[in-house]
Amino acid sequence: MSNSVLTHAFHVDVAPEKVFEHLTTPESYIGLSPLVVAVSDVDRSEPGVIRYTAVERFRFLRIFTHDNPIKVALHTDGLSVHGEVRSPGRIHLAYRFDLEPDGAGTRVSDRLDLTAPRLLVGFAAGQARNVQLARARILAERLSTTQRRT
């Protein structure tokens, strides 16, 4: 097994509580993560934990698709959201979003800890990095649009 740590920090022009609310709403991940196309079975019965099933859609050679259902558990701790995802192929991803006030907005620190078999770690890390960077852009766009409408 091989490990890879991916970090990215970025700014969002809304208060940390708004970012936190968005990141703790499972349906927000549809499109926020470019791979996630569906969310179901949301369970908020345990304080500080939100469990759900997400469907990741992978495309190969622009012809073939594979839908990968994954069990997700979001844990909250103050203004942090963290959890783990286990995917087929023995790929394990631990993630953490730490939010802190930054002027009139929020600084988001996004950390991904990836563990995968040596033959898959490069592919998995590349996919995870693409998602991480896209998520930052999409989150900032979504929330700034929401801010303008209110």
PDB file of C-alpha atoms in Angstrom, residues 25-101:
ATOM      1  CA  THR A  25     -25.492  18.946   3.481  1.00  0.00           C
ATOM      2  CA  PRO A  26     -24.892  15.678   1.582  1.00  0.00           C
ATOM      3  CA  GLU A  27     -26.884  16.805  -1.465  1.00  0.00           C
ATOM      4  CA  SER A  28     -24.411  19.704  -1.846  1.00  0.00           C
ATOM      5  CA  TYR A  29     -21.752  17.219  -2.939  1.00  0.00           C
ATOM      6  CA  ILE A  30     -23.619  16.508  -6.190  1.00  0.00           C
ATOM      7  CA  GLY A  31     -21.594  18.565  -8.602  1.00  0.00           C
ATOM      8  CA  LEU A  32     -19.381  19.927  -5.806  1.00  0.00           C
ATOM      9  CA  SER A  33     -17.321  16.827  -6.325  1.00  0.00           C
ATOM     10  CA  PRO A  34     -17.281  16.403 -10.108  1.00  0.00           C
ATOM     11  CA  LEU A  35     -17.490  12.621  -9.686  1.00  0.00           C
ATOM     12  CA  VAL A  36     -20.589  12.581  -7.427  1.00  0.00           C
ATOM     13  CA  VAL A  37     -23.828  12.238  -9.398  1.00  0.00           C
ATOM     14  CA  ALA A  38     -26.279  11.099  -6.700  1.00  0.00           C
ATOM     15  CA  VAL A  39     -26.816  10.988  -2.937  1.00  0.00           C
ATOM     16  CA  SER A  40     -29.235   8.753  -1.028  1.00  0.00           C
ATOM     17  CA  ASP A  41     -29.972   7.219   2.370  1.00  0.00           C
ATOM     18  CA  VAL A  42     -29.058  10.323   4.404  1.00  0.00           C
ATOM     19  CA  ASP A  43     -28.960   9.495   8.134  1.00  0.00           C
ATOM     20  CA  ARG A  44     -28.590  12.259  10.750  1.00  0.00           C
ATOM     21  CA  SER A  45     -29.611  10.115  13.742  1.00  0.00           C
ATOM     22  CA  GLU A  46     -26.184  10.247  15.450  1.00  0.00           C
ATOM     23  CA  PRO A  47     -25.144  13.666  16.844  1.00  0.00           C
ATOM     24  CA  GLY A  48     -22.153  15.109  15.000  1.00  0.00           C
ATOM     25  CA  VAL A  49     -22.300  12.461  12.236  1.00  0.00           C
ATOM     26  CA  ILE A  50     -24.067  12.508   8.873  1.00  0.00           C
ATOM     27  CA  ARG A  51     -24.065   9.204   6.982  1.00  0.00           C
ATOM     28  CA  TYR A  52     -25.140   8.735   3.388  1.00  0.00           C
ATOM     29  CA  THR A  53     -24.494   6.869   0.163  1.00  0.00           C
ATOM     30  CA  ALA A  54     -22.917   8.774  -2.721  1.00  0.00           C
ATOM     31  CA  VAL A  55     -22.565   7.537  -6.275  1.00  0.00           C
ATOM     32  CA  GLU A  56     -19.322   8.423  -8.033  1.00  0.00           C
ATOM     33  CA  ARG A  57     -19.362   8.155 -11.825  1.00  0.00           C
ATOM     34  CA  PHE A  58     -16.071   7.368 -13.518  1.00  0.00           C
ATOM     35  CA  ARG A  59     -15.606   7.698 -17.272  1.00  0.00           C
ATOM     36  CA  PHE A  60     -13.034   5.686 -19.185  1.00  0.00           C
ATOM     37  CA  LEU A  61     -11.963   6.563 -22.720  1.00  0.00           C
ATOM     38  CA  ARG A  62     -14.998   8.880 -22.908  1.00  0.00           C
ATOM     39  CA  ILE A  63     -17.100   5.833 -23.809  1.00  0.00           C
ATOM     40  CA  PHE A  64     -17.431   3.635 -20.739  1.00  0.00           C
ATOM     41  CA  THR A  65     -18.850   4.658 -17.385  1.00  0.00           C
ATOM     42  CA  HIS A  66     -18.737   2.986 -14.018  1.00  0.00           C
ATOM     43  CA  ASP A  67     -21.005   4.032 -11.145  1.00  0.00           C
ATOM     44  CA  ASN A  68     -19.322   3.445  -7.814  1.00  0.00           C
ATOM     45  CA  PRO A  69     -21.633   3.640  -4.752  1.00  0.00           C
ATOM     46  CA  ILE A  70     -19.705   4.589  -1.636  1.00  0.00           C
ATOM     47  CA  LYS A  71     -20.711   4.868   2.012  1.00  0.00           C
ATOM     48  CA  VAL A  72     -19.807   8.259   3.457  1.00  0.00           C
ATOM     49  CA  ALA A  73     -19.736   9.477   7.053  1.00  0.00           C
ATOM     50  CA  LEU A  74     -19.259  13.200   7.663  1.00  0.00           C
ATOM     51  CA  HIS A  75     -18.104  14.016  11.191  1.00  0.00           C
ATOM     52  CA  THR A  76     -18.291  17.528  12.579  1.00  0.00           C
ATOM     53  CA  ASP A  77     -16.085  19.106  15.198  1.00  0.00           C
ATOM     54  CA  GLY A  78     -16.469  22.852  15.727  1.00  0.00           C
ATOM     55  CA  LEU A  79     -15.997  24.377  12.262  1.00  0.00           C
ATOM     56  CA  SER A  80     -14.327  21.250  10.873  1.00  0.00           C
ATOM     57  CA  VAL A  81     -15.850  18.538   8.717  1.00  0.00           C
ATOM     58  CA  HIS A  82     -13.970  15.270   8.331  1.00  0.00           C
ATOM     59  CA  GLY A  83     -14.466  11.643   7.452  1.00  0.00           C
ATOM     60  CA  GLU A  84     -13.362   8.648   5.465  1.00  0.00           C
ATOM     61  CA  VAL A  85     -14.367   6.936   2.259  1.00  0.00           C
ATOM     62  CA  ARG A  86     -13.509   3.379   1.288  1.00  0.00           C
ATOM     63  CA  SER A  87     -13.796   2.565  -2.392  1.00  0.00           C
ATOM     64  CA  PRO A  88     -13.358  -0.660  -4.326  1.00  0.00           C
ATOM     65  CA  GLY A  89      -9.791  -1.580  -5.166  1.00  0.00           C
ATOM     66  CA  ARG A  90      -8.725  -1.093  -1.527  1.00  0.00           C
ATOM     67  CA  ILE A  91      -8.643   2.695  -1.944  1.00  0.00           C
ATOM     68  CA  HIS A  92      -9.078   4.581   1.327  1.00  0.00           C
ATOM     69  CA  LEU A  93      -9.488   8.352   1.500  1.00  0.00           C
ATOM     70  CA  ALA A  94      -9.581  10.385   4.716  1.00  0.00           C
ATOM     71  CA  TYR A  95     -10.573  14.007   4.255  1.00  0.00           C
ATOM     72  CA  ARG A  96     -10.794  17.117   6.418  1.00  0.00           C
ATOM     73  CA  PHE A  97     -12.081  20.635   5.833  1.00  0.00           C
ATOM     74  CA  ASP A  98     -10.998  23.163   8.466  1.00  0.00           C
ATOM     75  CA  LEU A  99     -12.803  26.500   8.297  1.00  0.00           C
ATOM     76  CA  GLU A 100     -11.628  29.727   9.865  1.00  0.00           C
ATOM     77  CA  PRO A 101     -12.666  33.367   9.540  1.00  0.00           C
TER      78      PRO A 101
END
